[in-house]
Amino acid sequence: MLPFANEFAQYPLFLYGTTLLLGLMLGSFLNVVIHRLPLMLERQWKSECSEFLELETAGQESEQKYNLVVPRSSCPHCGHQISALENIPLLSYLFLKGRCRSCGVHISVQYPLVELLTGLMSLAIILHFGYNIAGIAALVFTWALIALAIIDLKTTLLPDNITLPLLWIGLLLNQQGIFTDLNSSLYGAVVGYLSLWLLYHFFKLLTGKEGMGFGDFKLFAVFGAWMGWQSLPLIIILSSLAGAIIGIGLILFRGKNRNTAIPFGPYLAIAGWIALIWGDEITRSYLHSSGIL
């Protein structure tokens, strides 16, 4: 039995409040991941390249410890170290009026939005799955997708540090049949990766351009591992729909050119999260409306 299972069963509002608070705090941590993980990877790549080329600068950056924990968060403009009171999810941003307490420079609205989004999405997960193994696993899935989507949006990277562990977690969970059976999970991972891999090479053969990145293949494989191969057609349809709607919005309201490259990862993440919660209902409604069922 999970810890506090009886207490949460007796007081569901306590469960929902705890989930929302946990989501807000995790959202604050995800902001750190979103900012630092790409920089950590860049440092690692530079260090490896320097060592391979036997350059004198090899290892100099790595001597300065930089990870998700150290150094302490600080204002990128003036270097002011952010205190615990300045790092309370949502409230600190409102109290500081979205500005650094030291230099007054505007703080990106991304920070409170990620915190709020993580809190609300975490609450939606627990409302749907409840407090059980599936619900806790879906929370991890949700937090990872939020980080991946925003990192991809900002840097066009989908780090293996997140996607590959998520892939293995999905396979291990479905060994116990948490979301689907193991065969569907295994074939889902294979079909998810190979389908976009083939599409990538077919598009490149026809146009000479790269339509997506290799990280997209791995993320699609993650969805297959978590939800089975049966979920993949719905996810690709939903991601294409999300891409069309958001892409048109960017063209109309932000003056983006239709030839501007937009990462596909965020659309996949939106579709995968929707499919995890409402995939069966969406598929069933479609089959009923089309007269198949």
Tab-separated table of C-alpha atoms in Angstrom:
chain	number	residue	atom	x	y	z
A	1	MET	CA	0.000	0.000	0.000
A	2	LEU	CA	1.221	3.483	-0.827
A	3	PRO	CA	2.103	5.874	2.030
A	4	PHE	CA	-0.839	7.995	3.278
A	5	ALA	CA	-3.262	5.950	1.143
A	6	ASN	CA	-5.866	5.732	3.939
A	7	GLU	CA	-5.586	9.418	4.797
A	8	PHE	CA	-5.955	10.479	1.167
A	9	ALA	CA	-8.910	8.116	0.695
A	10	GLN	CA	-10.702	9.619	3.695
A	11	TYR	CA	-9.871	13.236	2.820
A	12	PRO	CA	-9.745	13.601	-0.989
A	13	LEU	CA	-9.530	17.389	-0.775
A	14	PHE	CA	-6.310	16.965	1.194
A	15	LEU	CA	-5.001	14.766	-1.634
A	16	TYR	CA	-5.912	17.338	-4.276
A	17	GLY	CA	-4.427	20.215	-2.288
A	18	THR	CA	-1.216	18.267	-1.682
A	19	THR	CA	-0.989	17.385	-5.377
A	20	LEU	CA	-1.463	20.997	-6.447
A	21	LEU	CA	1.158	22.224	-3.974
A	22	LEU	CA	3.588	19.489	-5.042
A	23	GLY	CA	2.998	20.385	-8.692
A	24	LEU	CA	3.745	24.056	-8.036
A	25	MET	CA	7.006	23.162	-6.274
A	26	LEU	CA	7.991	20.710	-9.007
A	27	GLY	CA	7.222	23.430	-11.545
A	28	SER	CA	9.799	25.626	-9.836
A	29	PHE	CA	12.347	22.805	-10.102
A	30	LEU	CA	11.416	22.190	-13.746
A	31	ASN	CA	12.313	25.802	-14.479
A	32	VAL	CA	15.811	24.992	-13.218
A	33	VAL	CA	15.947	21.873	-15.397
A	34	ILE	CA	14.735	23.796	-18.451
A	35	HIS	CA	17.396	26.466	-17.999
A	36	ARG	CA	20.355	24.400	-16.830
A	37	LEU	CA	20.137	21.025	-18.568
A	38	PRO	CA	20.876	22.390	-22.078
A	39	LEU	CA	23.821	24.383	-20.661
A	40	MET	CA	25.098	21.277	-18.853
A	41	LEU	CA	24.909	19.290	-22.095
A	42	GLU	CA	26.677	22.056	-24.009
A	43	ARG	CA	29.501	22.086	-21.465
A	44	GLN	CA	29.777	18.326	-21.647
A	45	TRP	CA	29.898	18.324	-25.463
A	46	LYS	CA	32.558	21.068	-25.505
A	47	SER	CA	34.637	19.206	-22.941
A	48	GLU	CA	34.410	15.933	-24.875
A	49	CYS	CA	35.301	17.654	-28.154
A	50	SER	CA	38.264	19.417	-26.525
A	51	GLU	CA	39.535	16.163	-25.064
A	52	PHE	CA	39.108	14.372	-28.385
A	53	LEU	CA	40.977	17.123	-30.251
A	54	GLU	CA	43.538	17.351	-27.449
A	55	LEU	CA	43.058	21.089	-27.041
A	56	GLU	CA	44.628	22.958	-24.131
A	57	THR	CA	41.220	24.240	-23.012
A	58	ALA	CA	40.009	20.724	-22.320
A	59	GLY	CA	38.369	20.387	-18.935
A	60	GLN	CA	38.539	24.060	-17.931
A	61	GLU	CA	34.766	24.553	-17.928
A	62	SER	CA	34.144	21.244	-16.192
A	63	GLU	CA	36.294	22.399	-13.248
A	64	GLN	CA	33.569	24.908	-12.400
A	65	LYS	CA	30.841	22.775	-10.882
A	66	TYR	CA	27.549	23.351	-12.637
A	67	ASN	CA	24.532	21.072	-12.322
A	68	LEU	CA	20.889	21.144	-11.263
A	69	VAL	CA	21.820	21.888	-7.652
A	70	VAL	CA	24.863	24.200	-7.732
A	71	PRO	CA	25.481	27.057	-8.079
A	72	ARG	CA	22.511	28.727	-6.414
A	73	SER	CA	20.000	30.388	-8.711
A	74	SER	CA	20.776	34.023	-9.405
A	75	CYS	CA	19.632	36.926	-11.547
A	76	PRO	CA	21.290	36.578	-14.980
A	77	HIS	CA	21.566	40.381	-15.216
A	78	CYS	CA	23.095	41.449	-11.894
A	79	GLY	CA	24.096	38.142	-10.297
A	80	HIS	CA	21.865	38.627	-7.230
A	81	GLN	CA	21.428	35.244	-5.515
A	82	ILE	CA	17.779	34.297	-5.177
A	83	SER	CA	16.735	33.622	-1.588
A	84	ALA	CA	14.176	31.054	-0.461
A	85	LEU	CA	11.557	33.777	0.045
A	86	GLU	CA	12.114	34.938	-3.530
A	87	ASN	CA	11.614	31.400	-4.829
A	88	ILE	CA	8.108	30.597	-3.547
A	89	PRO	CA	6.072	29.332	-6.535
A	90	LEU	CA	3.746	31.970	-8.016
A	91	LEU	CA	3.665	34.099	-4.845
A	92	SER	CA	7.225	35.407	-5.143
A	93	TYR	CA	6.656	36.466	-8.748
A	94	LEU	CA	3.484	38.334	-7.778
A	95	PHE	CA	5.089	39.923	-4.704
A	96	LEU	CA	8.131	41.066	-6.701
A	97	LYS	CA	5.843	42.251	-9.533
A	98	GLY	CA	7.831	40.154	-11.980
A	99	ARG	CA	11.120	41.960	-11.385
A	100	CYS	CA	14.466	41.222	-9.753
A	101	ARG	CA	14.528	42.626	-6.213
A	102	SER	CA	18.106	43.851	-6.681
A	103	CYS	CA	18.276	45.413	-10.146
A	104	GLY	CA	14.616	45.615	-11.166
A	105	VAL	CA	15.082	43.770	-14.464
A	106	HIS	CA	11.967	41.994	-15.705
A	107	ILE	CA	11.736	38.267	-14.850
A	108	SER	CA	10.434	36.054	-17.656
A	109	VAL	CA	6.770	35.121	-17.317
A	110	GLN	CA	7.844	31.577	-18.204
A	111	TYR	CA	8.645	30.898	-14.547
A	112	PRO	CA	5.182	31.388	-13.006
A	113	LEU	CA	3.492	29.899	-16.087
A	114	VAL	CA	5.508	26.678	-15.822
A	115	GLU	CA	4.752	26.489	-12.090
A	116	LEU	CA	1.020	27.030	-12.637
A	117	LEU	CA	0.884	24.646	-15.594
A	118	THR	CA	2.695	21.914	-13.653
A	119	GLY	CA	0.382	22.337	-10.683
A	120	LEU	CA	-2.811	22.176	-12.747
A	121	MET	CA	-1.640	19.276	-14.923
A	122	SER	CA	-0.556	17.340	-11.823
A	123	LEU	CA	-3.992	17.898	-10.296
A	124	ALA	CA	-5.665	16.705	-13.504
A	125	ILE	CA	-3.585	13.512	-13.404
A	126	ILE	CA	-4.613	12.635	-9.842
A	127	LEU	CA	-8.256	13.512	-10.528
A	128	HIS	CA	-8.198	11.070	-13.433
A	129	PHE	CA	-6.051	8.189	-12.140
A	130	GLY	CA	-6.336	8.600	-8.388
A	131	TYR	CA	-3.618	8.021	-5.820
A	132	ASN	CA	-2.098	4.743	-7.031
A	133	ILE	CA	0.872	3.438	-9.005
A	134	ALA	CA	-0.649	4.582	-12.312
A	135	GLY	CA	-1.283	8.069	-10.919
A	136	ILE	CA	2.235	8.477	-9.545
A	137	ALA	CA	3.776	7.171	-12.780
A	138	ALA	CA	1.581	9.544	-14.803
A	139	LEU	CA	2.823	12.446	-12.648
A	140	VAL	CA	6.435	11.595	-13.523
A	141	PHE	CA	5.400	11.297	-17.186
A	142	THR	CA	3.723	14.720	-17.020
A	143	TRP	CA	6.668	16.488	-15.383
A	144	ALA	CA	9.085	15.001	-17.905
A	145	LEU	CA	6.886	16.105	-20.834
A	146	ILE	CA	6.679	19.672	-19.546
A	147	ALA	CA	10.464	19.882	-19.307
A	148	LEU	CA	10.980	18.280	-22.719
A	149	ALA	CA	8.414	20.473	-24.474
A	150	ILE	CA	9.812	23.763	-23.205
A	151	ILE	CA	13.457	22.762	-23.677
A	152	ASP	CA	12.651	21.800	-27.270
A	153	LEU	CA	10.748	25.036	-27.796
A	154	LYS	CA	13.687	27.115	-26.535
A	155	THR	CA	16.653	25.123	-27.884
A	156	THR	CA	15.277	22.546	-30.418
A	157	LEU	CA	16.733	19.814	-28.178
A	158	LEU	CA	14.993	16.781	-26.680
A	159	PRO	CA	17.661	15.561	-24.239
A	160	ASP	CA	18.323	11.822	-24.050
A	161	ASN	CA	18.829	12.363	-20.301
A	162	ILE	CA	15.031	12.602	-20.044
A	163	THR	CA	13.615	10.650	-23.009
A	164	LEU	CA	15.625	7.436	-22.603
A	165	PRO	CA	14.877	6.893	-18.869
A	166	LEU	CA	11.233	7.673	-19.645
A	167	LEU	CA	11.259	4.983	-22.349
A	168	TRP	CA	12.615	2.320	-19.981
A	169	ILE	CA	10.215	3.337	-17.217
A	170	GLY	CA	7.284	2.844	-19.599
A	171	LEU	CA	8.451	-0.651	-20.532
A	172	LEU	CA	9.014	-1.618	-16.886
A	173	LEU	CA	5.608	-0.296	-15.809
A	174	ASN	CA	3.844	-2.244	-18.517
A	175	GLN	CA	5.617	-5.424	-17.539
A	176	GLN	CA	3.032	-5.214	-14.736
A	177	GLY	CA	0.295	-4.039	-17.119
A	178	ILE	CA	-0.076	-0.595	-15.537
A	179	PHE	CA	-1.176	1.184	-18.733
A	180	THR	CA	-1.161	-1.583	-21.373
A	181	ASP	CA	0.221	-5.087	-21.843
A	182	LEU	CA	3.934	-5.704	-22.329
A	183	ASN	CA	3.643	-6.823	-25.979
A	184	SER	CA	1.763	-3.649	-26.940
A	185	SER	CA	4.335	-1.604	-25.024
A	186	LEU	CA	7.319	-3.279	-26.679
A	187	TYR	CA	5.880	-3.048	-30.186
A	188	GLY	CA	4.783	0.514	-29.419
A	189	ALA	CA	8.360	1.555	-28.662
A	190	VAL	CA	9.659	-0.078	-31.847
A	191	VAL	CA	6.877	1.190	-34.122
A	192	GLY	CA	7.003	4.654	-32.560
A	193	TYR	CA	10.687	5.072	-33.284
A	194	LEU	CA	10.787	3.436	-36.731
A	195	SER	CA	7.677	5.159	-38.083
A	196	LEU	CA	9.087	8.674	-37.616
A	197	TRP	CA	12.570	7.490	-38.587
A	198	LEU	CA	11.209	6.250	-41.936
A	199	LEU	CA	9.141	9.423	-42.389
A	200	TYR	CA	12.235	11.535	-41.695
A	201	HIS	CA	14.307	9.758	-44.358
A	202	PHE	CA	11.448	9.724	-46.884
A	203	PHE	CA	10.938	13.480	-46.445
A	204	LYS	CA	14.675	14.109	-46.704
A	205	LEU	CA	14.868	12.014	-49.869
A	206	LEU	CA	12.047	13.997	-51.484
A	207	THR	CA	13.009	17.515	-50.383
A	208	GLY	CA	16.650	17.349	-49.312
A	209	LYS	CA	15.604	18.872	-45.968
A	210	GLU	CA	15.349	17.469	-42.458
A	211	GLY	CA	11.734	17.639	-41.343
A	212	MET	CA	12.353	16.700	-37.684
A	213	GLY	CA	15.071	15.712	-35.252
A	214	PHE	CA	16.117	12.333	-33.878
A	215	GLY	CA	14.761	13.353	-30.478
A	216	ASP	CA	11.257	13.271	-31.957
A	217	PHE	CA	11.713	9.590	-32.863
A	218	LYS	CA	12.679	8.769	-29.276
A	219	LEU	CA	9.791	10.768	-27.802
A	220	PHE	CA	7.312	8.980	-30.062
A	221	ALA	CA	8.869	5.682	-28.946
A	222	VAL	CA	8.270	6.786	-25.339
A	223	PHE	CA	4.551	7.156	-26.035
A	224	GLY	CA	4.444	3.721	-27.637
A	225	ALA	CA	6.206	2.229	-24.607
A	226	TRP	CA	3.804	3.868	-22.159
A	227	MET	CA	0.493	3.481	-24.004
A	228	GLY	CA	1.064	0.764	-26.596
A	229	TRP	CA	1.246	0.826	-30.366
A	230	GLN	CA	-2.539	1.289	-30.554
A	231	SER	CA	-2.206	4.851	-29.235
A	232	LEU	CA	0.262	6.037	-31.877
A	233	PRO	CA	-2.195	6.910	-34.704
A	234	LEU	CA	-4.223	9.085	-32.329
A	235	ILE	CA	-1.086	10.815	-31.005
A	236	ILE	CA	0.240	11.641	-34.466
A	237	ILE	CA	-3.184	13.018	-35.490
A	238	LEU	CA	-3.481	15.121	-32.326
A	239	SER	CA	0.093	16.409	-32.650
A	240	SER	CA	-0.514	17.394	-36.276
A	241	LEU	CA	-3.720	19.156	-35.258
A	242	ALA	CA	-1.946	20.988	-32.422
A	243	GLY	CA	0.867	21.932	-34.794
A	244	ALA	CA	-1.573	23.291	-37.368
A	245	ILE	CA	-3.517	25.360	-34.817
A	246	ILE	CA	-0.447	26.764	-33.054
A	247	GLY	CA	1.416	27.284	-36.338
A	248	ILE	CA	-1.445	29.274	-37.835
A	249	GLY	CA	-1.653	31.294	-34.621
A	250	LEU	CA	2.063	32.124	-34.799
A	251	ILE	CA	1.708	33.211	-38.427
A	252	LEU	CA	-1.333	35.387	-37.733
A	253	PHE	CA	-0.405	36.946	-34.402
A	254	ARG	CA	3.383	36.886	-34.251
A	255	GLY	CA	4.243	37.384	-37.894
A	256	LYS	CA	6.043	34.059	-38.268
A	257	ASN	CA	6.843	32.893	-41.781
A	258	ARG	CA	5.374	29.561	-42.863
A	259	ASN	CA	8.919	28.434	-43.685
A	260	THR	CA	10.137	29.152	-40.144
A	261	ALA	CA	11.257	25.928	-38.457
A	262	ILE	CA	9.156	25.110	-35.388
A	263	PRO	CA	10.101	22.192	-33.091
A	264	PHE	CA	7.737	19.217	-33.314
A	265	GLY	CA	8.456	17.996	-29.776
A	266	PRO	CA	6.002	20.343	-28.000
A	267	TYR	CA	3.156	19.195	-30.256
A	268	LEU	CA	4.025	15.552	-29.620
A	269	ALA	CA	4.132	16.267	-25.882
A	270	ILE	CA	0.680	17.904	-25.936
A	271	ALA	CA	-0.772	14.993	-27.918
A	272	GLY	CA	0.902	12.339	-25.764
A	273	TRP	CA	-0.396	13.840	-22.540
A	274	ILE	CA	-3.932	14.126	-23.904
A	275	ALA	CA	-3.785	10.528	-25.150
A	276	LEU	CA	-2.617	9.264	-21.750
A	277	ILE	CA	-5.698	10.698	-20.029
A	278	TRP	CA	-8.442	10.775	-22.654
A	279	GLY	CA	-7.084	8.592	-25.460
A	280	ASP	CA	-9.546	5.742	-24.956
A	281	GLU	CA	-12.522	8.103	-24.736
A	282	ILE	CA	-11.477	10.008	-27.865
A	283	THR	CA	-10.997	6.800	-29.843
A	284	ARG	CA	-14.276	5.327	-28.605
A	285	SER	CA	-16.199	8.520	-29.447
A	286	TYR	CA	-14.710	8.560	-32.943
A	287	LEU	CA	-15.602	4.921	-33.559
A	288	HIS	CA	-19.170	5.494	-32.336
A	289	SER	CA	-19.656	8.644	-34.403
A	290	SER	CA	-18.305	6.924	-37.527
A	291	GLY	CA	-20.661	3.974	-37.032
A	292	ILE	CA	-17.862	1.425	-36.594
A	293	LEU	CA	-19.070	0.577	-33.063
